[in-house]
mmCIF file of C-alpha atoms in Angstrom:
data_model
loop_
_atom_site.group_PDB
_atom_site.id
_atom_site.type_symbol
_atom_site.label_atom_id
_atom_site.label_comp_id
_atom_site.label_asym_id
_atom_site.label_seq_id
_atom_site.Cartn_x
_atom_site.Cartn_y
_atom_site.Cartn_z
ATOM 1 C CA UNK A 1 127.128 142.773 88.826
ATOM 2 C CA UNK A 2 130.166 144.874 88.965
ATOM 3 C CA UNK A 3 133.463 143.577 90.216
ATOM 4 C CA UNK A 4 136.153 145.710 91.712
ATOM 5 C CA UNK A 5 139.847 144.674 91.557
ATOM 6 C CA UNK A 6 139.769 143.381 95.171
ATOM 7 C CA UNK A 7 137.384 140.521 94.378
ATOM 8 C CA UNK A 8 134.924 141.729 97.182
ATOM 9 C CA UNK A 9 131.273 141.511 96.025
ATOM 10 C CA UNK A 10 129.675 143.089 99.084
ATOM 11 C CA UNK A 11 127.585 140.087 100.359
ATOM 12 C CA UNK A 12 128.815 137.510 102.776
ATOM 13 C CA UNK A 13 128.059 133.895 101.953
ATOM 14 C CA UNK A 14 126.278 131.849 104.680
ATOM 15 C CA UNK A 15 128.076 128.798 105.999
ATOM 16 C CA UNK A 16 126.564 125.361 105.707
ATOM 17 C CA UNK A 17 125.736 125.388 109.438
ATOM 18 C CA UNK A 18 123.686 128.664 109.034
ATOM 19 C CA UNK A 19 121.853 127.280 105.954
ATOM 20 C CA UNK A 20 121.022 124.086 107.778
ATOM 21 C CA UNK A 21 119.796 125.979 110.898
ATOM 22 C CA UNK A 22 117.468 128.062 108.726
ATOM 23 C CA UNK A 23 116.250 125.371 106.442
ATOM 24 C CA UNK A 24 113.387 124.090 108.716
ATOM 25 C CA UNK A 25 112.491 127.319 110.319
ATOM 26 C CA UNK A 26 109.550 129.250 109.011
ATOM 27 C CA UNK A 27 109.411 132.938 109.305
ATOM 28 C CA UNK A 28 105.721 132.900 110.185
ATOM 29 C CA UNK A 29 105.623 130.685 113.222
ATOM 30 C CA UNK A 30 107.529 130.638 116.492
ATOM 31 C CA UNK A 31 108.682 127.736 118.634
ATOM 32 C CA UNK A 32 105.942 128.672 121.119
ATOM 33 C CA UNK A 33 103.209 128.148 118.505
ATOM 34 C CA UNK A 34 104.471 124.721 117.579
ATOM 35 C CA UNK A 35 104.537 123.728 121.359
ATOM 36 C CA UNK A 36 100.950 124.924 121.705
ATOM 37 C CA UNK A 37 99.789 123.010 118.587
ATOM 38 C CA UNK A 38 101.392 119.819 119.713
ATOM 39 C CA UNK A 39 99.654 120.085 123.031
ATOM 40 C CA UNK A 40 96.322 120.696 121.328
ATOM 41 C CA UNK A 41 96.828 117.718 119.111
ATOM 42 C CA UNK A 42 97.405 115.398 121.998
ATOM 43 C CA UNK A 43 94.412 116.492 123.943
ATOM 44 C CA UNK A 44 91.572 114.038 124.400
ATOM 45 C CA UNK A 45 88.965 116.347 122.973
ATOM 46 C CA UNK A 46 91.041 116.877 119.796
ATOM 47 C CA UNK A 47 91.465 113.222 119.246
ATOM 48 C CA UNK A 48 87.824 112.684 119.750
ATOM 49 C CA UNK A 49 87.061 115.439 117.218
ATOM 50 C CA UNK A 50 89.616 114.102 114.739
ATOM 51 C CA UNK A 51 88.146 110.536 115.000
ATOM 52 C CA UNK A 52 84.597 111.865 114.323
ATOM 53 C CA UNK A 53 85.841 114.008 111.357
ATOM 54 C CA UNK A 54 87.654 110.938 109.870
ATOM 55 C CA UNK A 55 84.466 108.868 110.178
ATOM 56 C CA UNK A 56 82.532 111.508 108.063
ATOM 57 C CA UNK A 57 84.994 111.138 105.228
ATOM 58 C CA UNK A 58 85.738 107.430 105.548
ATOM 59 C CA UNK A 59 83.250 104.663 105.640
ATOM 60 C CA UNK A 60 83.533 104.241 109.372
ATOM 61 C CA UNK A 61 80.542 104.163 111.700
ATOM 62 C CA UNK A 62 79.591 107.705 112.780
ATOM 63 C CA UNK A 63 79.322 108.636 116.521
ATOM 64 C CA UNK A 64 75.686 108.972 117.619
ATOM 65 C CA UNK A 65 75.555 112.778 117.684
ATOM 66 C CA UNK A 66 77.018 112.998 114.166
ATOM 67 C CA UNK A 67 74.856 110.150 112.918
ATOM 68 C CA UNK A 68 71.739 112.152 113.903
ATOM 69 C CA UNK A 69 73.095 115.191 111.918
ATOM 70 C CA UNK A 70 74.697 113.462 108.816
ATOM 71 C CA UNK A 71 72.665 110.251 108.549
ATOM 72 C CA UNK A 72 69.209 110.992 109.756
ATOM 73 C CA UNK A 73 67.473 108.493 107.456
ATOM 74 C CA UNK A 74 70.066 105.805 108.388
ATOM 75 C CA UNK A 75 71.122 105.145 104.805
ATOM 76 C CA UNK A 76 74.935 105.196 105.735
ATOM 77 C CA UNK A 77 74.274 102.760 108.637
ATOM 78 C CA UNK A 78 72.293 100.422 106.231
ATOM 79 C CA UNK A 79 75.030 100.549 103.756
ATOM 80 C CA UNK A 80 77.671 99.609 106.451
ATOM 81 C CA UNK A 81 75.367 96.726 107.740
ATOM 82 C CA UNK A 82 74.942 95.344 104.230
ATOM 83 C CA UNK A 83 78.673 95.501 103.591
ATOM 84 C CA UNK A 84 79.391 93.742 106.774
ATOM 85 C CA UNK A 85 77.066 90.906 105.799
ATOM 86 C CA UNK A 86 78.853 90.456 102.454
ATOM 87 C CA UNK A 87 82.280 90.325 104.305
ATOM 88 C CA UNK A 88 81.231 87.349 106.356
ATOM 89 C CA UNK A 89 78.997 85.132 104.017
ATOM 90 C CA UNK A 90 77.576 81.777 105.083
ATOM 91 C CA UNK A 91 78.401 80.115 101.659
ATOM 92 C CA UNK A 92 79.290 81.118 98.119
ATOM 93 C CA UNK A 93 75.665 80.974 96.844
ATOM 94 C CA UNK A 94 74.556 83.477 99.518
ATOM 95 C CA UNK A 95 77.547 85.665 98.813
ATOM 96 C CA UNK A 96 76.784 85.740 95.074
ATOM 97 C CA UNK A 97 73.122 86.603 95.732
ATOM 98 C CA UNK A 98 74.107 89.128 98.430
ATOM 99 C CA UNK A 99 76.420 91.026 96.019
ATOM 100 C CA UNK A 100 73.822 91.240 93.400
ATOM 101 C CA UNK A 101 71.301 92.677 95.849
ATOM 102 C CA UNK A 102 74.056 95.155 97.263
ATOM 103 C CA UNK A 103 74.938 96.426 93.805
ATOM 104 C CA UNK A 104 71.201 96.852 92.864
ATOM 105 C CA UNK A 105 70.414 98.603 96.097
ATOM 106 C CA UNK A 106 73.477 100.901 96.376
ATOM 107 C CA UNK A 107 74.882 102.763 93.409
ATOM 108 C CA UNK A 108 78.299 103.134 94.797
ATOM 109 C CA UNK A 109 80.965 100.514 95.902
ATOM 110 C CA UNK A 110 83.253 101.086 98.849
ATOM 111 C CA UNK A 111 86.810 102.215 98.509
ATOM 112 C CA UNK A 112 88.088 98.931 100.112
ATOM 113 C CA UNK A 113 90.568 97.400 97.784
ATOM 114 C CA UNK A 114 90.141 93.950 99.489
ATOM 115 C CA UNK A 115 86.394 94.053 98.920
ATOM 116 C CA UNK A 116 86.709 95.047 95.366
ATOM 117 C CA UNK A 117 89.262 92.279 94.786
ATOM 118 C CA UNK A 118 86.690 89.763 96.079
ATOM 119 C CA UNK A 119 84.109 91.098 93.602
ATOM 120 C CA UNK A 120 86.438 90.203 90.725
ATOM 121 C CA UNK A 121 85.609 86.532 91.571
ATOM 122 C CA UNK A 122 81.819 87.072 91.024
ATOM 123 C CA UNK A 123 80.281 85.018 88.143
ATOM 124 C CA UNK A 124 78.361 87.989 86.715
ATOM 125 C CA UNK A 125 80.443 90.149 84.318
ATOM 126 C CA UNK A 126 78.360 93.265 85.157
ATOM 127 C CA UNK A 127 79.665 92.984 88.848
ATOM 128 C CA UNK A 128 83.163 92.288 87.732
ATOM 129 C CA UNK A 129 83.016 95.307 85.283
ATOM 130 C CA UNK A 130 81.789 97.573 88.002
ATOM 131 C CA UNK A 131 84.464 96.461 90.443
ATOM 132 C CA UNK A 132 87.200 96.965 87.649
ATOM 133 C CA UNK A 133 85.925 100.474 87.014
ATOM 134 C CA UNK A 134 85.963 101.327 90.682
ATOM 135 C CA UNK A 135 89.453 99.774 91.188
ATOM 136 C CA UNK A 136 90.725 101.887 88.260
ATOM 137 C CA UNK A 137 89.337 105.090 89.679
ATOM 138 C CA UNK A 138 90.743 104.203 93.170
ATOM 139 C CA UNK A 139 94.179 103.408 91.729
ATOM 140 C CA UNK A 140 94.213 106.723 89.779
ATOM 141 C CA UNK A 141 93.458 108.772 92.870
ATOM 142 C CA UNK A 142 95.982 107.189 95.179
ATOM 143 C CA UNK A 143 99.560 107.950 95.093
ATOM 144 C CA UNK A 144 101.407 105.877 96.162
ATOM 145 C CA UNK A 145 99.459 102.832 95.370
ATOM 146 C CA UNK A 146 97.598 101.375 98.398
ATOM 147 C CA UNK A 147 98.534 97.937 99.720
ATOM 148 C CA UNK A 148 96.901 95.442 97.499
ATOM 149 C CA UNK A 149 95.886 91.902 98.323
ATOM 150 C CA UNK A 150 98.182 89.197 96.838
ATOM 151 C CA UNK A 151 95.285 87.653 94.955
ATOM 152 C CA UNK A 152 94.468 90.860 93.009
ATOM 153 C CA UNK A 153 97.116 90.374 90.307
ATOM 154 C CA UNK A 154 96.084 86.625 89.789
ATOM 155 C CA UNK A 155 92.374 87.577 89.509
ATOM 156 C CA UNK A 156 93.197 90.299 87.065
ATOM 157 C CA UNK A 157 95.303 87.906 85.082
ATOM 158 C CA UNK A 158 92.522 85.330 85.107
ATOM 159 C CA UNK A 159 90.036 87.991 83.760
ATOM 160 C CA UNK A 160 92.526 89.001 81.070
ATOM 161 C CA UNK A 161 92.997 85.415 79.832
ATOM 162 C CA UNK A 162 89.608 83.960 80.571
ATOM 163 C CA UNK A 163 86.936 86.554 79.922
ATOM 164 C CA UNK A 164 84.980 86.486 76.697
ATOM 165 C CA UNK A 165 84.448 90.238 76.893
ATOM 166 C CA UNK A 166 87.300 92.137 75.068
ATOM 167 C CA UNK A 167 86.633 95.319 77.090
ATOM 168 C CA UNK A 168 87.018 93.464 80.499
ATOM 169 C CA UNK A 169 90.219 91.876 79.159
ATOM 170 C CA UNK A 170 91.618 95.275 78.212
ATOM 171 C CA UNK A 171 90.607 96.848 81.487
ATOM 172 C CA UNK A 172 92.166 93.957 83.547
ATOM 173 C CA UNK A 173 95.394 94.302 81.558
ATOM 174 C CA UNK A 174 95.563 98.034 82.205
ATOM 175 C CA UNK A 175 95.081 97.494 85.975
ATOM 176 C CA UNK A 176 97.597 94.784 86.083
ATOM 177 C CA UNK A 177 100.163 97.062 84.353
ATOM 178 C CA UNK A 178 99.430 99.796 86.930
ATOM 179 C CA UNK A 179 100.062 97.513 89.700
ATOM 180 C CA UNK A 180 103.569 96.512 88.477
ATOM 181 C CA UNK A 181 106.327 98.718 90.004
#
């Protein structure tokens, strides 16, 4: 850059007011487009569409039209029904048996951190191990960490201190350290 003796460089600096005014303005959209988009987002048909799309990717129940398309054999609905039964057990023995049947029948666990926390209290180490693995994957994917049940840290600590399996102890310790801020 060449400087002449007057100190003039040829380019005017923007004021802070001009910088702030341009900061949130995109060169590719206009104010008219944002008004139209917000009107579309508030329309009833869009909210219905968004709810249906969210149901596909979450574990919510699908609307009837989508269920015929995406779940023609009813496996997703059966999975949801089995999961609801486990959430409201009659007694501990039926819950233990129900969890065993659920894990044998379905290969995947839901991404519900509260349900996974309850599985850490299961007497079978196979179930606890599967829940710990799924919890670890869930916590790795999510940033920031999801809201965890207050009992999760205590259950991890009891596995870490009371389990006879060294791998389970190490896994519980890793998860507890991830939960600490």
